[in-house]
CSV table of C-alpha atoms in Angstrom, one decimal:
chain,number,residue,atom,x,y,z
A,14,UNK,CA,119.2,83.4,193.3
A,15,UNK,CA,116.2,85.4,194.8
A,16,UNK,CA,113.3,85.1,193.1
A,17,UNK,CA,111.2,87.3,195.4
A,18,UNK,CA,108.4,89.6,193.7
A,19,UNK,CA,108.8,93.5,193.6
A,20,UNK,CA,105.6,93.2,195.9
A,21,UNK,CA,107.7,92.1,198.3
A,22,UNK,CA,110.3,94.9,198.6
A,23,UNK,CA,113.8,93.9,197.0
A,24,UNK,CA,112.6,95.0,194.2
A,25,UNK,CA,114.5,97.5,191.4
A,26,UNK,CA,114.4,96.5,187.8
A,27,UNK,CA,118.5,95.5,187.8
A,28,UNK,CA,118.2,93.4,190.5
A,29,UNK,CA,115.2,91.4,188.8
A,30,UNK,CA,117.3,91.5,185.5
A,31,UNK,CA,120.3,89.7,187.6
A,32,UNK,CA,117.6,87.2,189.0
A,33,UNK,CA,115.9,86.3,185.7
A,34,UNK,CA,119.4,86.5,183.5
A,35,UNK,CA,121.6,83.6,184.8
A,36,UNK,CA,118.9,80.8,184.9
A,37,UNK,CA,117.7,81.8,181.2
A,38,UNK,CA,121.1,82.3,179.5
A,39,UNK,CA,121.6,78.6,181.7
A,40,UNK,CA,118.9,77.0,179.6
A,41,UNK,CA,119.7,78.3,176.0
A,42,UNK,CA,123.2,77.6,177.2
A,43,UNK,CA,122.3,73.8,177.0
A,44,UNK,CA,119.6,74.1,174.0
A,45,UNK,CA,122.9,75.5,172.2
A,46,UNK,CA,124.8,72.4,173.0
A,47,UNK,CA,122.8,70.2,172.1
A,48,UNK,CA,122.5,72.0,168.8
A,49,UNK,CA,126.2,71.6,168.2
A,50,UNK,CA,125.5,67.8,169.0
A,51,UNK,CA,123.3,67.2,166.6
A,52,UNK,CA,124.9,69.1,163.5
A,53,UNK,CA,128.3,66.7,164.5
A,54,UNK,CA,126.3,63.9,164.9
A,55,UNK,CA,124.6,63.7,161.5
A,56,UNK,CA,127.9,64.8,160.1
A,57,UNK,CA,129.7,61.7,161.8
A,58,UNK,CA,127.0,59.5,160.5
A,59,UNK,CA,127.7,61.2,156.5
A,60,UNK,CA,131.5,61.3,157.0
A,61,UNK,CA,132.5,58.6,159.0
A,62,UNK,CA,129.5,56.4,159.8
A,63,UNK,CA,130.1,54.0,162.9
A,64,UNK,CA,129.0,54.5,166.5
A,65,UNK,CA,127.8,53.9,169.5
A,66,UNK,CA,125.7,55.4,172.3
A,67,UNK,CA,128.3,57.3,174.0
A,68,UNK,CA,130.3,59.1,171.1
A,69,UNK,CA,131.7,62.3,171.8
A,70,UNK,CA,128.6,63.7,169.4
A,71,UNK,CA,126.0,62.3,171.7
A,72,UNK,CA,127.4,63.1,174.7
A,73,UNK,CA,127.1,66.7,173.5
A,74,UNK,CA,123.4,66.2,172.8
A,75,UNK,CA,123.0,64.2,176.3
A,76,UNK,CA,124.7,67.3,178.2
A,77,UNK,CA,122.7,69.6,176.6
A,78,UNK,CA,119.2,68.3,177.9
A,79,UNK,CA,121.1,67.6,181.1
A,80,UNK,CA,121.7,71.1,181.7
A,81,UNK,CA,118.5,72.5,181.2
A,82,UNK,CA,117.1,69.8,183.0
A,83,UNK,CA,119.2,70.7,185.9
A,84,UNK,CA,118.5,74.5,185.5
A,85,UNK,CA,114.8,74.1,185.3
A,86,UNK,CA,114.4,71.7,188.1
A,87,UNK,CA,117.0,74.3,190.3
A,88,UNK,CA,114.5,77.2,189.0
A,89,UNK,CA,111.3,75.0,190.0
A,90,UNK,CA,112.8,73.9,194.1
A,91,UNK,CA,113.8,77.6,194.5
A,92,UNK,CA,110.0,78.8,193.0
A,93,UNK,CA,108.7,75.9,195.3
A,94,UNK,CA,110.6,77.2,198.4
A,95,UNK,CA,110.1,81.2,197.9
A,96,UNK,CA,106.1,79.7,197.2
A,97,UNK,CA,105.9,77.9,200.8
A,98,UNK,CA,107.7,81.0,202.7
A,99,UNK,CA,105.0,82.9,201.8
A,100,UNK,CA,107.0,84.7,199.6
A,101,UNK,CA,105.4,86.1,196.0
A,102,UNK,CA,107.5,84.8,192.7
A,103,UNK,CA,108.4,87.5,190.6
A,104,UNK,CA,106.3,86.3,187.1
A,105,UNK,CA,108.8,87.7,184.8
A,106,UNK,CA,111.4,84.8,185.9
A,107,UNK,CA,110.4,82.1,183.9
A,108,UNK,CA,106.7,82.8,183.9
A,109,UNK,CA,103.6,82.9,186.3
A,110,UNK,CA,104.4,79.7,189.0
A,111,UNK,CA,101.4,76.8,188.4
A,112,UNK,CA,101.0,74.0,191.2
A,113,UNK,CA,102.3,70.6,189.8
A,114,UNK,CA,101.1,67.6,191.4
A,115,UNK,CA,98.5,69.4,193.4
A,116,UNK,CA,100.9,71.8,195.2
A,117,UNK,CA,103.8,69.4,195.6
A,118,UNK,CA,105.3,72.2,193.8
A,119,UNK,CA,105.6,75.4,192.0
A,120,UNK,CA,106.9,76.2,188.9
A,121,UNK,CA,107.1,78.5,186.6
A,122,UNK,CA,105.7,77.9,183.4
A,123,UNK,CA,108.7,78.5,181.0
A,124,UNK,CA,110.9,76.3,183.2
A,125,UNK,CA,108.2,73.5,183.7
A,126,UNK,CA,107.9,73.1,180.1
A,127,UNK,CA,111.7,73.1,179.1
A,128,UNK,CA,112.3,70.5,182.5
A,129,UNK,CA,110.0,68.4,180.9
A,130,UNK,CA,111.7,68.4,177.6
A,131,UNK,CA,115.0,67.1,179.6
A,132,UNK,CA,113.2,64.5,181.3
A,133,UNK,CA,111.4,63.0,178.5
A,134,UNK,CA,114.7,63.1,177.1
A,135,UNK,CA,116.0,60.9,179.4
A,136,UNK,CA,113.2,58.3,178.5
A,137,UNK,CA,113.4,58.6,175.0
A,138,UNK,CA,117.7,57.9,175.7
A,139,UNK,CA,116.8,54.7,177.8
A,140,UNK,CA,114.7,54.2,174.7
A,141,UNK,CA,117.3,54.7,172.3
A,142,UNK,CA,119.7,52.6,174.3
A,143,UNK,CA,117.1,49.4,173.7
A,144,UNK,CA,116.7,49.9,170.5
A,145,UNK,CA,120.5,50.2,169.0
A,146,UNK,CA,121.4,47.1,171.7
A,147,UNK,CA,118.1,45.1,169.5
A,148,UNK,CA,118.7,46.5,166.3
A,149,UNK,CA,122.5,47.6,165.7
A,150,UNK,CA,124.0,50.4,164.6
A,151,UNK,CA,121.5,52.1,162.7
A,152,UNK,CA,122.2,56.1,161.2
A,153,UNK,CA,118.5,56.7,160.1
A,154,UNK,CA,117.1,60.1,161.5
A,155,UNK,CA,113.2,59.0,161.8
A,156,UNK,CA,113.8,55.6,164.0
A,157,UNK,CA,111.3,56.0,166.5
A,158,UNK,CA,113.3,56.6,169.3
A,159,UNK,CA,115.6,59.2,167.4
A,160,UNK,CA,112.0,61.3,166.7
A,161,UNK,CA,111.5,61.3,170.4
A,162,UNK,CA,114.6,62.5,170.9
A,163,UNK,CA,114.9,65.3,168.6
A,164,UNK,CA,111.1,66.6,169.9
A,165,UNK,CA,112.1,65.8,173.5
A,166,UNK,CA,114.8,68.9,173.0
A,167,UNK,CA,112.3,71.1,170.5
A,168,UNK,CA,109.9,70.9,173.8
A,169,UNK,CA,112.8,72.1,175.6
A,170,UNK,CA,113.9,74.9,173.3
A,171,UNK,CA,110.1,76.2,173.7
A,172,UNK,CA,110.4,76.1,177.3
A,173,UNK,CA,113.4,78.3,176.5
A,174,UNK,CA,111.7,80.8,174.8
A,175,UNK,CA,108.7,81.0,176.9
A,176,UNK,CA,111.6,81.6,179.7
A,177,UNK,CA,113.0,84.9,177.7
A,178,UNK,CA,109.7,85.7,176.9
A,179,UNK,CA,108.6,86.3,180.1
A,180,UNK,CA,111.2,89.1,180.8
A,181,UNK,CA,110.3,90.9,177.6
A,182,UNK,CA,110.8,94.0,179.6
A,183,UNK,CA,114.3,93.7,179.7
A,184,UNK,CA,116.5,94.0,176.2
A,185,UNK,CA,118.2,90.7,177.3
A,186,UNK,CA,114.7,89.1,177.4
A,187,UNK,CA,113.7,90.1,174.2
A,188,UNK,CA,117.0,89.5,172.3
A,189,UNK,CA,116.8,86.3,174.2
A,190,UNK,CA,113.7,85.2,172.7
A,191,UNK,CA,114.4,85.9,169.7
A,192,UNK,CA,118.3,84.4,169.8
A,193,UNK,CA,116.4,81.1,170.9
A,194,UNK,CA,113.6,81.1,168.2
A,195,UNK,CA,116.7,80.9,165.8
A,196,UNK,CA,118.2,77.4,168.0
A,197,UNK,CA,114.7,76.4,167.6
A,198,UNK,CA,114.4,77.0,163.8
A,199,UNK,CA,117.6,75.7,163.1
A,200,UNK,CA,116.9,72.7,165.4
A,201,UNK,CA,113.3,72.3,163.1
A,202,UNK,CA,115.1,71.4,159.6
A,203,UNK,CA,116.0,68.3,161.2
A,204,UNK,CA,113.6,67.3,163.0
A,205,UNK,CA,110.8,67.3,159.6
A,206,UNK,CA,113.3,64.7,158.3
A,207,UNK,CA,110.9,62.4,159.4
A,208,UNK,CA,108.4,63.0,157.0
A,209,UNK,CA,110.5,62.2,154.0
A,210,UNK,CA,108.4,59.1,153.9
A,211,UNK,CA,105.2,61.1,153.5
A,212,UNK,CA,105.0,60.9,149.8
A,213,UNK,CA,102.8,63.6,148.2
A,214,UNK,CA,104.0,63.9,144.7
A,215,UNK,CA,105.3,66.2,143.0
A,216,UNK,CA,105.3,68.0,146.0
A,217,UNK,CA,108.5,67.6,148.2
A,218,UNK,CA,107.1,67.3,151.4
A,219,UNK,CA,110.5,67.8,153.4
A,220,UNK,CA,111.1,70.9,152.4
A,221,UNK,CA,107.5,72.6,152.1
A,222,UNK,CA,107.4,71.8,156.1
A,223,UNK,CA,110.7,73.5,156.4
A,224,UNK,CA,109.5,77.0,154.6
A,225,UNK,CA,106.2,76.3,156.9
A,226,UNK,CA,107.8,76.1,159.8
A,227,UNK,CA,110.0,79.1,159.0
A,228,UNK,CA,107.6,81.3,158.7
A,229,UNK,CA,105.6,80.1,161.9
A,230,UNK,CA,108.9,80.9,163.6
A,231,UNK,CA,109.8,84.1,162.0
A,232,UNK,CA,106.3,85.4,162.6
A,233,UNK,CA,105.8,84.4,166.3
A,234,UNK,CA,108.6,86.5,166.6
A,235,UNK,CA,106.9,89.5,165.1
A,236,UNK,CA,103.5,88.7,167.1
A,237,UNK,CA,105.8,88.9,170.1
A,238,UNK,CA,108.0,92.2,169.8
A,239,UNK,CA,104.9,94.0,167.7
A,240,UNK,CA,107.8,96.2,166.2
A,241,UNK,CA,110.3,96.3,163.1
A,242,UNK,CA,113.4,93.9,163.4
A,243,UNK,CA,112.2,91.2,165.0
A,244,UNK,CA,111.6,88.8,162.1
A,245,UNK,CA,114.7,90.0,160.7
A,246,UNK,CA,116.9,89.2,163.6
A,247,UNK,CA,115.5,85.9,164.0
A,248,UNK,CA,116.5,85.3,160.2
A,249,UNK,CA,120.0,86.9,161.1
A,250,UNK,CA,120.6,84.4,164.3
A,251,UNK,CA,119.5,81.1,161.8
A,252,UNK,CA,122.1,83.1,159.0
A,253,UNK,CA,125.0,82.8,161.9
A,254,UNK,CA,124.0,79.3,163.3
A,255,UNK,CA,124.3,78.2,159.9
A,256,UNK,CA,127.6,80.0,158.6
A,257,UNK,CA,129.2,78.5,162.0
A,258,UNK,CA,127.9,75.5,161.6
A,259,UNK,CA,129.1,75.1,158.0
A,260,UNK,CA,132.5,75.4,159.2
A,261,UNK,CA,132.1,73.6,162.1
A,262,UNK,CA,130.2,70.3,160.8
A,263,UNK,CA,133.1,68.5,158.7
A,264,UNK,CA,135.8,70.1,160.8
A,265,UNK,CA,134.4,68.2,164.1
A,266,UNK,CA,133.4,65.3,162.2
A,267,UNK,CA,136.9,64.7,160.9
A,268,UNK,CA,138.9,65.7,163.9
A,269,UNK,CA,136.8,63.3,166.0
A,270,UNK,CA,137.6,60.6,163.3
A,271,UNK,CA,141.4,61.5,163.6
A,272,UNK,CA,141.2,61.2,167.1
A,273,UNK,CA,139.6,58.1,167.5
A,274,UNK,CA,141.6,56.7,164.4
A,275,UNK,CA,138.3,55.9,162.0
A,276,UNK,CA,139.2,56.6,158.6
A,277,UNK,CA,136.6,59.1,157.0
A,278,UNK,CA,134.7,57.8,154.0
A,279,UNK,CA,136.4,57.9,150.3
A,280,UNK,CA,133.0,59.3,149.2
A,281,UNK,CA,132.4,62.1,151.1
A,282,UNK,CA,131.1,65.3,149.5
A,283,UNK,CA,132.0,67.6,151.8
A,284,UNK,CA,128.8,68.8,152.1
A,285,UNK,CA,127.6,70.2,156.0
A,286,UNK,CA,124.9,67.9,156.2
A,287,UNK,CA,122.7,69.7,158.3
A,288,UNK,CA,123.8,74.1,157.8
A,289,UNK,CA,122.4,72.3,154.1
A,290,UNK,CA,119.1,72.2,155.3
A,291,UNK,CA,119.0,75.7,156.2
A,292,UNK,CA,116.8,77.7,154.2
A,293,UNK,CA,120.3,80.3,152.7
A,294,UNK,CA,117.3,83.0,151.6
A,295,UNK,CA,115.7,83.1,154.6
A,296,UNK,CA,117.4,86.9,155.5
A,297,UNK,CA,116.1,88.2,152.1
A,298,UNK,CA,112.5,86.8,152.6
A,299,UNK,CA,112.2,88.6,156.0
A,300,UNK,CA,113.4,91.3,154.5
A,301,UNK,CA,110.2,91.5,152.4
A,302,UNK,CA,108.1,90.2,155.4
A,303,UNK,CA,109.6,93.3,157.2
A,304,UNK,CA,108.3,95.7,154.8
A,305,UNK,CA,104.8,93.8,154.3
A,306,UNK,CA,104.2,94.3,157.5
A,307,UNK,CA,105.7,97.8,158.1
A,308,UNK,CA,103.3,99.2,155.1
A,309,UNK,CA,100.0,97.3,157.1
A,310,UNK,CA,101.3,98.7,159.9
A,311,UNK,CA,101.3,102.3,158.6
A,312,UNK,CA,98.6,102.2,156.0
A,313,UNK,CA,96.2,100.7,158.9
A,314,UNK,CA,95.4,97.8,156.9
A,315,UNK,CA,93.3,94.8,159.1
A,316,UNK,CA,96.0,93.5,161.3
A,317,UNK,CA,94.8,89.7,161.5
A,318,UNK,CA,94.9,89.5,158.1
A,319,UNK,CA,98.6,91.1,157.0
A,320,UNK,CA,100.4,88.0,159.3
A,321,UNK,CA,98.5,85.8,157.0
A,322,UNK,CA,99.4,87.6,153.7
A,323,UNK,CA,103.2,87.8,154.6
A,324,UNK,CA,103.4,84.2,155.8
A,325,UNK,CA,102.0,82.8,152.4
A,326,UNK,CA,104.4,85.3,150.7
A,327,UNK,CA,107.0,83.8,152.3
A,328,UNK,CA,106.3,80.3,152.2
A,329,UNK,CA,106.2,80.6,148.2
A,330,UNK,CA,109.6,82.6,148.0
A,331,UNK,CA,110.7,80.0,151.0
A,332,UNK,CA,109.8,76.8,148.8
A,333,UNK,CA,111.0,78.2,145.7
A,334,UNK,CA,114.2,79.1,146.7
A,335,UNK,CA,114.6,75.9,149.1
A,336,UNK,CA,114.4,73.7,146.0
A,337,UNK,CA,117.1,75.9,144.0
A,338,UNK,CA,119.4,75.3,146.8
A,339,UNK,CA,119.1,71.9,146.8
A,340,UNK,CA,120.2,71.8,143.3
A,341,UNK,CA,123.0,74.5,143.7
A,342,UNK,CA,124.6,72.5,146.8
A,343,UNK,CA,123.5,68.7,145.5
A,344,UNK,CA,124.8,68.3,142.1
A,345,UNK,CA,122.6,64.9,141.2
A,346,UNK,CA,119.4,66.9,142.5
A,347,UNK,CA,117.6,67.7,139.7
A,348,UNK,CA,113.9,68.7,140.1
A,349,UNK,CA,111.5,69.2,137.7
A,350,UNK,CA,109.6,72.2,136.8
A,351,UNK,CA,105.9,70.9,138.1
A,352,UNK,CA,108.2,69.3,141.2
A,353,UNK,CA,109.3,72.8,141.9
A,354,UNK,CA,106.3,74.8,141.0
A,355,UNK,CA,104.4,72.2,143.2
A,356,UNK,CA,106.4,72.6,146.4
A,357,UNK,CA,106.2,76.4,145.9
A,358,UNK,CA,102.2,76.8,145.9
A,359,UNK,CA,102.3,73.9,148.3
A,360,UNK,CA,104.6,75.9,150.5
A,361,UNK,CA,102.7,79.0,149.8
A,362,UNK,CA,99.7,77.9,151.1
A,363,UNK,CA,101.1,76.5,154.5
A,364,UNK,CA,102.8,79.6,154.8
A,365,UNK,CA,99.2,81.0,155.1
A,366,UNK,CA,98.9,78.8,157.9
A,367,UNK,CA,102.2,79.9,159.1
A,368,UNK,CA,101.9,83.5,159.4
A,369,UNK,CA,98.6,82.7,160.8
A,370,UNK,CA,99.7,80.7,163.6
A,371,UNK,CA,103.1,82.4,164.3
A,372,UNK,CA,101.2,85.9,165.2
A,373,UNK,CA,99.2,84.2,167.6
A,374,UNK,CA,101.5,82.2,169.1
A,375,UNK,CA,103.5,85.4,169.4
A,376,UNK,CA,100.9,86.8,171.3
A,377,UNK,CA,100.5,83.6,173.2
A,378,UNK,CA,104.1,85.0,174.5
A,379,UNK,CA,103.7,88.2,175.1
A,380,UNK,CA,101.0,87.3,177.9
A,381,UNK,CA,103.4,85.3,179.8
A,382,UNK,CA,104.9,88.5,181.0
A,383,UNK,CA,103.0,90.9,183.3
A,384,UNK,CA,102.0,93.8,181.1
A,385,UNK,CA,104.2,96.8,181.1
A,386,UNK,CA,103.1,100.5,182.5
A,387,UNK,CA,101.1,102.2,179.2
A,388,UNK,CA,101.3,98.8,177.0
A,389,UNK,CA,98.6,99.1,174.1
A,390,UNK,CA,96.7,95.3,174.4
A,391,UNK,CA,95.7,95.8,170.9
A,392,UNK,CA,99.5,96.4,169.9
């Protein structure tokens, strides 16, 4: 893999595609993984219950972070190398190199921050290891070890789309992006399991941070492609994840239980524990976030201030329709009407804060890429 700069003459846009491609697809390849890790794993834990620290479910998660922590580090000697040569890095592979421990080394940004994701991963493991060897068996989601673990691979799925990001240029870079900001949304509605001990009645907590962070996710999108489709398709990729995954989930969670000969709970519900979490109207609400910001777009209204509108939109039709869900798919869930109405204007309001933060982490993005011949700045 050359990651020589154009500057220094190998330099046609298809060869820095090929350059920037493999690495990239390399990392989401293992972000992926370790999504499919986690959605058996929590099924496992619903369906069949015991374990231990090397189940075929964990391993998943474990080889996941192990491949992009091998990928990034591969990226970061090869940056290091072309860096002491004399050689210029070509920014748009994994982002502008920055010296790490002085200039032990050189790395680029996207790769630095998704490597560190894998290694703190391997702490949080050791961690996790400790813990279940003190404790037991324990199939809580917010243990603190298990909260390491789950934000040890969010950093690394940000390092992932800071790595697309960078090679916005390319259609693989953008679709990449936004294919990744979908692993990372779906990732999300686990991870704010831990704040279902945050009690804030009547509001439910759990699920107002799920429409928040959907719309920060759906919006950094649009702050990074500036153009129509982008929150949609990051909608569409959670809409896949999820269908796959609700399939997926009790199929891999009883053939795993055949296979090791653990009978599967009389209880079960057959409910996919976490493609349940999922926000199911998500596609819709981008939908109207699409046009919101199509009709500021063309009628020239204040563009810091249309990101904010559609993300508090959003978060009220997310909350809203997250608490019907949750009494379509869980029979015994039966919120009231302040409850719902609560979580709703709750939601609303963080959406605000949402669509706020989402555009200008979007454009947080587009600058790790070198701008483009003509690019407006004030796109």
């Amino acid at each position: 893999m050359d990651l020589t700069a154009p500057g220094a003459g190998v330099a046609t846009t298809a060869h820095r595609a090929r350059t920037g491609l493999a690495p990239a697809s390399t990392v989401l390849g293992g972000s992926v993984i370790s999504l499919v890790g986690l959605t058996w794993d929590i099924q496992w834990h619903s369906d069949v219950g015991p374990d231990t620290f090397f189940t075929l479910p964990h391993l998943f998660l474990y080889a996941g972070s192990a491949i992009v922590g091998l990928a990034s580090l591969a990226v970061v000697l090869l940056t290091t190398a072309a860096r002491r040569a004399g050689r210029p890095v070509d920014p748009r592979v994994g982002g502008r190199a920055i010296n790490v421990f002085g200039r032990t080394f050189a790395a680029p940004l996207g790769y630095l921050v998704s490597g560190a994701g894998a290694a703190s991963f391997l702490l949080y493991g050791l961690w996790d290891q400790w813990w279940h060897g003190l404790y037991g068996f324990d199939a809580v989601i917010d243990s603190p070890p298990h909260i390491g673990l789950l934000l040890s691979i969010t950093i690394s799925i940000i390092g992932t789309v800071m790595v697309f990001a960078s090679a916005r240029e390319h259609r693989w870079g953008a679709l990449g992006a936004l294919g990744s900001l979908s692993v990372l949304l779906a990732f999300s509605t686990v991870t704010v399991l831990g704040l279902q001990g945050v009690a804030l009645e009547p509001v439910e907590v759990v699920r107002a941070a799920t429409a928040l962070l959907s719309v920060l996710f759906v919006m950094i999108a649009a702050g990074f492609l500036r153009r129509t489709g982008a929150v949609l398709g990051t909608a569409a990729g959670l809409a896949v994840l999820q269908a796959v995954f609700w399939w997926f989930s009790p199929w891999a969670a009883r053939a795993y239980a055949d296979m090791v000969g653990l009978p599967v709970r009389d209880y079960v519900s057959g409910i996919p524990e976490m493609p349940s979490l999922m926000p199911m109207a998500l596609l819709p609400v981008a939908a109207v976030l699409e046009v919101l910001l199509l009709l500021g777009r063309k009628r020239g209204w204040h563009t810091g201030r249309v990101p904010v509108v559609a993300g508090g939109v959003g978060g009220l039709l997310l909350g809203l329709t997250l608490m019907l869900q949750a009494g379509w798919i869980y029979p015994m869930f039966h919120p009231d009407t302040t409850t719902v109405l609560a979580t709703g204007a709750a939601s609303g309001v963080l959406g605000l804060l949402g669509g706020f933060a989402g555009w200008r982490f979007g454009g947080m993005l587009r600058l790790l890429a070198p701008a483009t011949k003509g690019e407006d700045a004030h796109a």
